[in-house]
PDB file of C-alpha atoms in Angstrom:
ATOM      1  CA  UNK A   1       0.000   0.000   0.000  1.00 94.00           C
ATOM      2  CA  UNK A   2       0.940   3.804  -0.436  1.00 94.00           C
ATOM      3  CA  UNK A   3       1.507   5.820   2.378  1.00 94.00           C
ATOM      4  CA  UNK A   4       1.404   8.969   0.099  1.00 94.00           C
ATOM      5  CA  UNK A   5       4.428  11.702  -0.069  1.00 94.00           C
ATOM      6  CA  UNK A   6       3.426  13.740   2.943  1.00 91.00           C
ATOM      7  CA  UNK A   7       3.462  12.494   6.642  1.00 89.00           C
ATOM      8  CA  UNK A   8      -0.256  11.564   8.085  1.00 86.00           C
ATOM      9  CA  UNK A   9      -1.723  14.018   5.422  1.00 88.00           C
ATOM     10  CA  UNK A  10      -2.380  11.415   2.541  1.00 92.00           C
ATOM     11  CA  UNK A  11      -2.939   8.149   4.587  1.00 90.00           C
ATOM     12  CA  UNK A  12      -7.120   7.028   4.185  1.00 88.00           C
ATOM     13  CA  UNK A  13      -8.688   4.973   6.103  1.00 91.00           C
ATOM     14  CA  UNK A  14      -8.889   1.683   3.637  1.00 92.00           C
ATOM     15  CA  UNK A  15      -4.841   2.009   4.376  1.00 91.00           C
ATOM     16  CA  UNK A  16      -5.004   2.910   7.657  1.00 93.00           C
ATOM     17  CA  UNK A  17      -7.346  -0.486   8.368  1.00 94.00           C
ATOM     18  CA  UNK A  18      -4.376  -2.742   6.145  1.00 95.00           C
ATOM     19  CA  UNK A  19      -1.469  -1.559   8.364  1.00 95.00           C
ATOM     20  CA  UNK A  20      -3.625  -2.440  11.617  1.00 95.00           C
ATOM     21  CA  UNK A  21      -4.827  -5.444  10.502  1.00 96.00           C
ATOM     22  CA  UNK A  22      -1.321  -6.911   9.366  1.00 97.00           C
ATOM     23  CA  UNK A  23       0.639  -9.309  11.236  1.00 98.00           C
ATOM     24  CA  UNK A  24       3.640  -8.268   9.787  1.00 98.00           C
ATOM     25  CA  UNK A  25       4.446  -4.884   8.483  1.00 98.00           C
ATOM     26  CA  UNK A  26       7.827  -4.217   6.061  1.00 98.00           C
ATOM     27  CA  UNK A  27       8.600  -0.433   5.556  1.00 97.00           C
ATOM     28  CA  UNK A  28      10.281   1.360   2.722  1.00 95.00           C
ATOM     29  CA  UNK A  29       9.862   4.868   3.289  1.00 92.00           C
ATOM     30  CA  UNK A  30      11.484   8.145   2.057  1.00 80.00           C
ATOM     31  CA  UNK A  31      12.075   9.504   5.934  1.00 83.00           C
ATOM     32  CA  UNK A  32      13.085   7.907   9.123  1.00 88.00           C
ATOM     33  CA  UNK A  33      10.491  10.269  11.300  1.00 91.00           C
ATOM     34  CA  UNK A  34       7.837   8.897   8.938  1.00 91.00           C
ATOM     35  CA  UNK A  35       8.839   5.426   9.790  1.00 93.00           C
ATOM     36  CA  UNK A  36       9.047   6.353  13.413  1.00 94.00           C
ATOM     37  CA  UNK A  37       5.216   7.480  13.222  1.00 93.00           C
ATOM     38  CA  UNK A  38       4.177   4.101  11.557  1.00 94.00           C
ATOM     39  CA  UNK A  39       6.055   2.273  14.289  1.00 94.00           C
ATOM     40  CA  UNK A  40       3.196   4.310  16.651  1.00 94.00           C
ATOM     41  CA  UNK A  41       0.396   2.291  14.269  1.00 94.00           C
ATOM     42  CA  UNK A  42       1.530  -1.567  14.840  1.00 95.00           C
ATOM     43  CA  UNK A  43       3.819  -3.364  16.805  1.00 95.00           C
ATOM     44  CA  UNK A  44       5.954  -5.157  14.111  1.00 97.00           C
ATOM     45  CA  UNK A  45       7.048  -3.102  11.676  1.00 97.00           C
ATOM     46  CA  UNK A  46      10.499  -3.760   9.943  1.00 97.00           C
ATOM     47  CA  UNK A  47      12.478  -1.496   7.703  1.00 96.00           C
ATOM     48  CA  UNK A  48      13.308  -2.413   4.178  1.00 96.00           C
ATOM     49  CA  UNK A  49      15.918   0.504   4.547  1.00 94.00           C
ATOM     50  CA  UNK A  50      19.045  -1.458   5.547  1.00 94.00           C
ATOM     51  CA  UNK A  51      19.114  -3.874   2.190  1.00 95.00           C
ATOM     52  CA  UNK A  52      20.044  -0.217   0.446  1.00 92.00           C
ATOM     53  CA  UNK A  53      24.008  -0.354   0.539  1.00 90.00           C
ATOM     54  CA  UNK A  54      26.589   2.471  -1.590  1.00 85.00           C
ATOM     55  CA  UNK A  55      28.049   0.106  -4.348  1.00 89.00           C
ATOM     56  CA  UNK A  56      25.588  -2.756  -4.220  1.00 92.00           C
ATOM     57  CA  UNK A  57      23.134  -3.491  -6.972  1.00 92.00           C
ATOM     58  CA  UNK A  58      19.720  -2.096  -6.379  1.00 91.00           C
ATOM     59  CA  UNK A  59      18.405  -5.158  -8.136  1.00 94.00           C
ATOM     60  CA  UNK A  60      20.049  -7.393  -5.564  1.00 96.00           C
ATOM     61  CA  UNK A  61      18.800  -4.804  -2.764  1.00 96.00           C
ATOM     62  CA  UNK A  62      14.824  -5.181  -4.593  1.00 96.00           C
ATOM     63  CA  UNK A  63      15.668  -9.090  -4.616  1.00 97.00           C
ATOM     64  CA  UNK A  64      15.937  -9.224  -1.155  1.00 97.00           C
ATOM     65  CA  UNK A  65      13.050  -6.767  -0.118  1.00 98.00           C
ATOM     66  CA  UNK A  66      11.090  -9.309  -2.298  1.00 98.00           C
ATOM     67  CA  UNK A  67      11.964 -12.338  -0.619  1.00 98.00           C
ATOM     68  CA  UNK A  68      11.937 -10.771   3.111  1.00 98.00           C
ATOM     69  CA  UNK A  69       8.301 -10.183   2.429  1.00 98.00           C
ATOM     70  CA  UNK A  70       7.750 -13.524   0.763  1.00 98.00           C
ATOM     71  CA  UNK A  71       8.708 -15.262   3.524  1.00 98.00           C
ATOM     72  CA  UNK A  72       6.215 -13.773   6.210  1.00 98.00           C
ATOM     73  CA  UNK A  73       3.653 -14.272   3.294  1.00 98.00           C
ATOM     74  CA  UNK A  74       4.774 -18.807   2.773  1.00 98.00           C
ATOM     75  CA  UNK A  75       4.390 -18.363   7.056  1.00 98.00           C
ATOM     76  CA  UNK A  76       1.039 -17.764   6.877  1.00 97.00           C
ATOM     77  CA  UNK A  77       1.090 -14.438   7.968  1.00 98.00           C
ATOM     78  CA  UNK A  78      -1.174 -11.565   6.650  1.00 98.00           C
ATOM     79  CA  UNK A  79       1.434  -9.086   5.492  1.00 98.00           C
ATOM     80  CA  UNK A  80       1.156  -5.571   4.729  1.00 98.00           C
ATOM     81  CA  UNK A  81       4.220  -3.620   2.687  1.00 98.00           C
ATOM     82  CA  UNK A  82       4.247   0.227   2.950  1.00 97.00           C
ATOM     83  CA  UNK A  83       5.720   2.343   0.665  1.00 96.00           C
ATOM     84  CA  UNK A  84       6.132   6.156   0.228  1.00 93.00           C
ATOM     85  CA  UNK A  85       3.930   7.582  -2.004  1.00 94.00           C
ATOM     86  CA  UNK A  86       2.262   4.998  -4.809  1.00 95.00           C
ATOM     87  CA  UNK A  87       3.496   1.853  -4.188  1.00 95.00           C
ATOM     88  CA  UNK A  88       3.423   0.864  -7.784  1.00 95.00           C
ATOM     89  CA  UNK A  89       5.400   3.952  -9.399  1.00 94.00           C
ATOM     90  CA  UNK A  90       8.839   3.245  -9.513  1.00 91.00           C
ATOM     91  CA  UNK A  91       8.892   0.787  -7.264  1.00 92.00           C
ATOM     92  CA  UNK A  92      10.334  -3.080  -8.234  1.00 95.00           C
ATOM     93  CA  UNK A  93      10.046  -4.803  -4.878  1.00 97.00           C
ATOM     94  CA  UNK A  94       5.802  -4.080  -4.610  1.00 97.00           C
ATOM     95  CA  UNK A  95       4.905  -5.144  -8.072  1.00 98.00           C
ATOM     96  CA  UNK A  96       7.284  -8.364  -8.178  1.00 98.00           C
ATOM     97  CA  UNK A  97       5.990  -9.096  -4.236  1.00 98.00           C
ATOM     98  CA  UNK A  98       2.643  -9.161  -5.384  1.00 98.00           C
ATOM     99  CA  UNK A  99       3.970 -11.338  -8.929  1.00 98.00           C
ATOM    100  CA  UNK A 100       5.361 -13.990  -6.590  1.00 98.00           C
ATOM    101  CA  UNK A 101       2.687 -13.978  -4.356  1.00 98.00           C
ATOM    102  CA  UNK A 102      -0.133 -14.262  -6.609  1.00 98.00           C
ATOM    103  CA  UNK A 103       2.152 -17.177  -8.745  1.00 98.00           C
ATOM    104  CA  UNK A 104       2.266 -19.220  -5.949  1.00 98.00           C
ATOM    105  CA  UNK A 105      -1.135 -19.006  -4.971  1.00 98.00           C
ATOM    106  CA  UNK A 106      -1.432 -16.558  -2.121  1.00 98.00           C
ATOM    107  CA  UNK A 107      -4.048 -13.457  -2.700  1.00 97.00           C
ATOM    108  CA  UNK A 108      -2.381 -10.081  -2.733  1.00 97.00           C
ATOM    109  CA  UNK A 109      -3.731  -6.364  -3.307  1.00 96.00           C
ATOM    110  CA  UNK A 110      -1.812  -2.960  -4.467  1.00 96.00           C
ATOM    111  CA  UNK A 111      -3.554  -0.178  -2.424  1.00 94.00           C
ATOM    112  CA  UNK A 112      -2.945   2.921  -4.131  1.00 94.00           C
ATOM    113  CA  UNK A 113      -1.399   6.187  -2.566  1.00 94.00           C
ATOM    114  CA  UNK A 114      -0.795   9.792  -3.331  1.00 95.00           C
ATOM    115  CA  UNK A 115       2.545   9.873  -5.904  1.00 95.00           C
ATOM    116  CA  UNK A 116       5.380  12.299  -6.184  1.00 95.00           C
ATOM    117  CA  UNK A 117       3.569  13.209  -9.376  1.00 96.00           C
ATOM    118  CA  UNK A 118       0.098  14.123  -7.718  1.00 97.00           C
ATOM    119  CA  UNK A 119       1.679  16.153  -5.622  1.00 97.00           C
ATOM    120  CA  UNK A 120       3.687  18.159  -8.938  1.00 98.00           C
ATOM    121  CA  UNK A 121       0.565  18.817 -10.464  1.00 98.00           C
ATOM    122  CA  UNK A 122      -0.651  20.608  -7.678  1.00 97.00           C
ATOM    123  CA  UNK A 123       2.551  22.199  -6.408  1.00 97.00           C
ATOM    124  CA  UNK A 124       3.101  23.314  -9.735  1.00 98.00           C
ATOM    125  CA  UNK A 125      -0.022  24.465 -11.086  1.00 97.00           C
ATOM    126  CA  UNK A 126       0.053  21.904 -13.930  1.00 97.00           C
ATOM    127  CA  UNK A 127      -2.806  20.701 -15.795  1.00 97.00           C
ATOM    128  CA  UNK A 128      -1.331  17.482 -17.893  1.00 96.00           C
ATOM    129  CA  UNK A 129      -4.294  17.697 -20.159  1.00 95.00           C
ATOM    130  CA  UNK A 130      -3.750  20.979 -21.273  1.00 96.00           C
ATOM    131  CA  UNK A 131      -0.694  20.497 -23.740  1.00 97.00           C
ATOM    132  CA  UNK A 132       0.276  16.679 -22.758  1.00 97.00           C
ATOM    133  CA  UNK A 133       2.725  15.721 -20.426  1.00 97.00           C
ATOM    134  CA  UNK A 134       5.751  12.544 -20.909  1.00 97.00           C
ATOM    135  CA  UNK A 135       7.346  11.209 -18.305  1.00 97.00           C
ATOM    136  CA  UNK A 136      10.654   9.535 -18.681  1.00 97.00           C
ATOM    137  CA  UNK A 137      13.136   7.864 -16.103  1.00 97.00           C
ATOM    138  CA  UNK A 138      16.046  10.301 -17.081  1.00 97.00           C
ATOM    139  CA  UNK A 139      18.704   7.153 -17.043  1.00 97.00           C
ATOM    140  CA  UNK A 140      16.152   5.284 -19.818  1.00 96.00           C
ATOM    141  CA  UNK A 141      15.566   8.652 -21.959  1.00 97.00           C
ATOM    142  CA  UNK A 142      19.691   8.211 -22.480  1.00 97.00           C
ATOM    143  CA  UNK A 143      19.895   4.595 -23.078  1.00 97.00           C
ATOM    144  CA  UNK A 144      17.132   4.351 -25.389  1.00 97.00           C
ATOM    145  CA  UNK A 145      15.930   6.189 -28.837  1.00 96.00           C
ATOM    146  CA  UNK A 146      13.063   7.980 -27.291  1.00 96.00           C
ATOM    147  CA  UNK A 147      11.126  10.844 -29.103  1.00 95.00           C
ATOM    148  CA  UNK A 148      10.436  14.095 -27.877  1.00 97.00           C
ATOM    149  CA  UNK A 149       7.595  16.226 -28.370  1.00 97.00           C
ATOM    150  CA  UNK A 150       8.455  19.904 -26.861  1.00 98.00           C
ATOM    151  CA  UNK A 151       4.969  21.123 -27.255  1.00 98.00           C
ATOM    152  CA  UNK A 152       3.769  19.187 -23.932  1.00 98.00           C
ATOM    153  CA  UNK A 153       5.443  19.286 -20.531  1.00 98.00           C
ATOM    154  CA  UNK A 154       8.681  16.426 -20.360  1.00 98.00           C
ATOM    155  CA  UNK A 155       8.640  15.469 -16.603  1.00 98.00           C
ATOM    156  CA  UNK A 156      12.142  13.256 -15.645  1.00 98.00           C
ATOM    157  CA  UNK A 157      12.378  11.197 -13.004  1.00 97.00           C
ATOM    158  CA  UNK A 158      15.403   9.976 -11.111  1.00 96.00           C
ATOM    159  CA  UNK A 159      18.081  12.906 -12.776  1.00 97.00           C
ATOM    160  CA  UNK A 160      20.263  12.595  -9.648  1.00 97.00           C
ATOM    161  CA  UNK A 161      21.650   9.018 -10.770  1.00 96.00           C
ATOM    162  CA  UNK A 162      21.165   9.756 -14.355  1.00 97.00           C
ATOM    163  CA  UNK A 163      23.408   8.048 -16.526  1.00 97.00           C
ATOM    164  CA  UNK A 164      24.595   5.236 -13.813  1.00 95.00           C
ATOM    165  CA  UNK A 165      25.187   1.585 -15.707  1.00 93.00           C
ATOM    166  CA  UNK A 166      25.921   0.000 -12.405  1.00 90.00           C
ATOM    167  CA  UNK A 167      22.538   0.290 -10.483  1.00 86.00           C
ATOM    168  CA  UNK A 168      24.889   0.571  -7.569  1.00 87.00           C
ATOM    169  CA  UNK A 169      25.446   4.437  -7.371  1.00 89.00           C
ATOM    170  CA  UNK A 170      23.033   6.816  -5.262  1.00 89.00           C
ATOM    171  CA  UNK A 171      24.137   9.855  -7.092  1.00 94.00           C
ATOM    172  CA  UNK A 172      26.057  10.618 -10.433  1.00 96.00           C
ATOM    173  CA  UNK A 173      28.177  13.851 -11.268  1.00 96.00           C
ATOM    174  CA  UNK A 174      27.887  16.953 -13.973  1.00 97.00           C
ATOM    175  CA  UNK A 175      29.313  15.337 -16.341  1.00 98.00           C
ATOM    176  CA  UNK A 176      26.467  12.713 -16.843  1.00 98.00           C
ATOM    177  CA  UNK A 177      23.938  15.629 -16.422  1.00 98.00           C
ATOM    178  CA  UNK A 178      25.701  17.045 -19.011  1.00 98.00           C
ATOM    179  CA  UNK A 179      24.789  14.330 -21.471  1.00 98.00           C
ATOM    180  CA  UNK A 180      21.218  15.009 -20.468  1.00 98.00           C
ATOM    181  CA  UNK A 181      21.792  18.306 -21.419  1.00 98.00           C
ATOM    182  CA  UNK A 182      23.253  17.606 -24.639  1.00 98.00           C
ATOM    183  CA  UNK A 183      20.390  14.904 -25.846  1.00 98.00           C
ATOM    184  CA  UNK A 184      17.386  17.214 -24.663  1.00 98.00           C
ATOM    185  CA  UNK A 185      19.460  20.248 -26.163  1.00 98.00           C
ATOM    186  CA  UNK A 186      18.287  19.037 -29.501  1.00 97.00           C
ATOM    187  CA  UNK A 187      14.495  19.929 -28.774  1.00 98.00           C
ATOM    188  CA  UNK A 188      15.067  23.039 -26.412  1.00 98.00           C
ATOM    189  CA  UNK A 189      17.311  26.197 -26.136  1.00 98.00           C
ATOM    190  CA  UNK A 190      19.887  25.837 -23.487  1.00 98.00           C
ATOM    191  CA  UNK A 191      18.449  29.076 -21.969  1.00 98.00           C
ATOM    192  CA  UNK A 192      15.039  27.461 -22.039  1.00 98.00           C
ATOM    193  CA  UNK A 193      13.708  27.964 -17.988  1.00 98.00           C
ATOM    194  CA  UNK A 194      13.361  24.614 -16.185  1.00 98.00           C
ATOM    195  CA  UNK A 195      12.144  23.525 -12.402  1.00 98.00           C
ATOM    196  CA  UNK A 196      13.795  21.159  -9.974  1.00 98.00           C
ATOM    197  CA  UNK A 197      10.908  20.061  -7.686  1.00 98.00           C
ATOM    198  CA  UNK A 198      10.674  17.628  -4.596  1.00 97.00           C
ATOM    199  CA  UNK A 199       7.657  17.310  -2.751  1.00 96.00           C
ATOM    200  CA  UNK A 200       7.188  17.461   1.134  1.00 94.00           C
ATOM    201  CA  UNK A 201       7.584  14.376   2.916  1.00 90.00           C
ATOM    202  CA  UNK A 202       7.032  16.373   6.464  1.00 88.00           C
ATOM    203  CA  UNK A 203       3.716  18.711   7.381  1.00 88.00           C
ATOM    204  CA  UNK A 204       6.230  21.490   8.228  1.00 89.00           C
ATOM    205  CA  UNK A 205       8.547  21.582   5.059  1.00 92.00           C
ATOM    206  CA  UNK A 206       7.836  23.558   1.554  1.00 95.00           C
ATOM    207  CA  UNK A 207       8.271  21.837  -1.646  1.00 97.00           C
ATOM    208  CA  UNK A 208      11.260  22.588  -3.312  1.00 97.00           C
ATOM    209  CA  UNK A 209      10.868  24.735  -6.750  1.00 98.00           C
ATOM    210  CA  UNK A 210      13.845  25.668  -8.120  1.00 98.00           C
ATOM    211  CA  UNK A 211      13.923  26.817 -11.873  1.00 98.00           C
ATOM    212  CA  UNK A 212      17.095  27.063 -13.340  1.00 98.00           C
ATOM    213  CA  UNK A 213      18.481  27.485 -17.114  1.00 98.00           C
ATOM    214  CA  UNK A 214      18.551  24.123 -19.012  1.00 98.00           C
ATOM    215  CA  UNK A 215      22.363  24.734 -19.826  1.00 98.00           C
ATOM    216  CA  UNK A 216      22.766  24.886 -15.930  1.00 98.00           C
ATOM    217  CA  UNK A 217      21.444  21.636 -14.717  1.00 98.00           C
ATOM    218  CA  UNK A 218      25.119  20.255 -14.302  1.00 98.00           C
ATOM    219  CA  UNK A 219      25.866  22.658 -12.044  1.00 98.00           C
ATOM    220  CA  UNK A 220      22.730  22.411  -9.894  1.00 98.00           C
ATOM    221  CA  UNK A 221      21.904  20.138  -7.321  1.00 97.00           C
ATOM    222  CA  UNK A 222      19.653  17.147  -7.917  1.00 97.00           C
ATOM    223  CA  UNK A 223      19.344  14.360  -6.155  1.00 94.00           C
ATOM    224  CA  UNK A 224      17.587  11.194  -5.926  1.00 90.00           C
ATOM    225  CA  UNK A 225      14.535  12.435  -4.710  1.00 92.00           C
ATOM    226  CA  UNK A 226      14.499  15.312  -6.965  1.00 97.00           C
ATOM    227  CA  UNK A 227      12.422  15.290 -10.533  1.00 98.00           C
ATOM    228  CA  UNK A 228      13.266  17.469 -13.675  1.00 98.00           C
ATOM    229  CA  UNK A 229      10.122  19.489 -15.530  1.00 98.00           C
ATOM    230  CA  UNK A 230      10.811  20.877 -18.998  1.00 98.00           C
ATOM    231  CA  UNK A 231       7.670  22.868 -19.862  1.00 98.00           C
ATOM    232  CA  UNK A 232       6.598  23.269 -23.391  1.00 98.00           C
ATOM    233  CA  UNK A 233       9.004  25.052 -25.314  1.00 98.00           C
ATOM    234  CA  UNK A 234       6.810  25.834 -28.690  1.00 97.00           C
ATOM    235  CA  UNK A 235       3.090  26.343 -29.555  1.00 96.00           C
ATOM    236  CA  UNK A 236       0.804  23.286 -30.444  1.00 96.00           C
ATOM    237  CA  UNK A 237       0.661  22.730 -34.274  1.00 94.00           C
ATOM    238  CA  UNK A 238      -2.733  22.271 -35.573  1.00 94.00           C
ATOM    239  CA  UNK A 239      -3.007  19.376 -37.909  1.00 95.00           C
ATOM    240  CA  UNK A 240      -5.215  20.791 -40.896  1.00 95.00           C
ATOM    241  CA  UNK A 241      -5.603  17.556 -42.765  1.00 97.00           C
ATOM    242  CA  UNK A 242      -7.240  15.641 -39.749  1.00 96.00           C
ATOM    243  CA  UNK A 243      -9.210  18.983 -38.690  1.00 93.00           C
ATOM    244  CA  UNK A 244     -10.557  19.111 -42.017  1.00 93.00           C
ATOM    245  CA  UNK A 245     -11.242  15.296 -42.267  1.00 94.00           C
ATOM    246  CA  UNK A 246     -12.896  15.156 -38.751  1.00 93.00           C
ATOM    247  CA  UNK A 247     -14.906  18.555 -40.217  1.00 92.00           C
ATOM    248  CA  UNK A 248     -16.382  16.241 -43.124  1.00 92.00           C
ATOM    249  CA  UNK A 249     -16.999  13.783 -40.514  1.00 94.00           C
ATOM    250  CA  UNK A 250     -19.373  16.316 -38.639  1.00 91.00           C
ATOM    251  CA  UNK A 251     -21.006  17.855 -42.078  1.00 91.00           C
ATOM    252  CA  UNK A 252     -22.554  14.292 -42.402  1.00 92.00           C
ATOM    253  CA  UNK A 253     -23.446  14.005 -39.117  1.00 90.00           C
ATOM    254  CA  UNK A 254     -25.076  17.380 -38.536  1.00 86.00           C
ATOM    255  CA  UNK A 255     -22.707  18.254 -35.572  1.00 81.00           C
ATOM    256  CA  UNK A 256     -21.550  21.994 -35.235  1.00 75.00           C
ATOM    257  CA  UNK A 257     -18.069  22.831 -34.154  1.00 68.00           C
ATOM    258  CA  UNK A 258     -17.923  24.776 -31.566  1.00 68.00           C
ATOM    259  CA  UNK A 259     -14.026  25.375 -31.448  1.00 62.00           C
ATOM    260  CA  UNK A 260     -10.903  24.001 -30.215  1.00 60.00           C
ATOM    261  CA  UNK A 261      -9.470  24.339 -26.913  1.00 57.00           C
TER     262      UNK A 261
END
């Protein structure tokens, strides 16, 4: 289940009745005050935090999350997993938990929570259906041939470890941000204005909302927790020949156009 991003603020009471109700309760949250405060709701709650190690594989870390919980689950035991957040946006270990579970014949349930990107939206005054809005892990957006469209809002995830091969880095340096730079250079001016956001994990703490110049994001502080938003950097181009063939479509049918938004 999803705690949500901000402490006590986004937790309902469907997830609220799951973390009681557990026998077992495995943690992998964003602060260690928010895990003190779920240690207040049950009396068995264990930390997926220590599997995270500087130079060991992330997949190998997830691995282990996976079969920690696993084993409470083959037990017997009724098993709740909390996660910052969404529990199912960029996050391994919940989705393959509930895989393995379900594959060997044991009932499981993703209880959604309020994401990072809920909270942009609203931090940010962003509408996603106004011009369109991609989302791209920055790391894939470099090591695949991905296509742009600068006319809707880019929104990249994870730009603190950008570039890392390993999976066993928690930060990279400016020089991998700099081949960010250089790939999403070829859709936007350098000078184009760009916002470094992280939502509050505490009731007490602002959002960060930074906007910097494109051609400076090597030089600014990112970090893991930290997402990237490009907004649109050219007007929408109207596509006459579908306009016109969706305007034939509407002659026949007696419908009367009332404008685009």
């Amino acid at each position: 289940m999803g705690l949500g991003m901000t402490l006590g603020s986004h937790l309902g009471p469907l997830a609220r009745s799951h973390i009681e109700q557990a026998d077992v309760v495995f943690a992998g949250l964003s602060d260690g005050i928010v895990e003190m405060w779920l240690n207040q709701m049950h009396a068995d709650v264990r930390s997926l935090q220590p599997y995270y190690q500087e130079g060991k594989s992330r997949m190998q870390t997830y691995r282990q999350m996976v079969e920690a919980i696993l084993t409470e689950v083959r037990a017997g035991k009724r098993v709740c997993g909390v996660f910052y957040g969404h529990p199912g946006v960029f996050a391994w270990a919940p989705h393959k938990s509930i895989e393995v579970a379900r594959s060997e014949g044991y009932p499981a349930h993703m209880e959604p929570g309020i994401s990072a990107e809920d909270c942009l939206y609203a931090d940010l005054g962003i509408d996603p259906g106004r011009f369109g809005c991609q989302h791209f892990e920055a790391s894939q957006l470099l090591f695949y041939q991905r296509r742009i469209d600068p006319t809707a809002y880019l929104v990249l995830w994870q730009v603190g470890l950008v570039g890392d091969q390993s999976l066993a880095r928690f930060s990279t340096g400016p020089a991998y941000k700099q081949v960010l730079v250089d790939v999403l250079a070829r859709d936007y001016p350098l000078d184009h204005e760009i916002t470094i956001y992280r939502s509050a994990t505490l009731p007490i703490q602002q959002a960060r909302i930074e906007r910097v110049k494109l051609g400076d994001l090597p030089q600014a502080k990112v970090e893991m927790e930290d997402t990237v938003v490009v907004p649109p950097a050219a007007p929408l181009q109207p596509n006459a020949e579908i306009r016109a063939r969706l305007a034939e479509l509407d002659r026949a049918e007696g419908a009367t156009p009332v404008g685009i938004l």
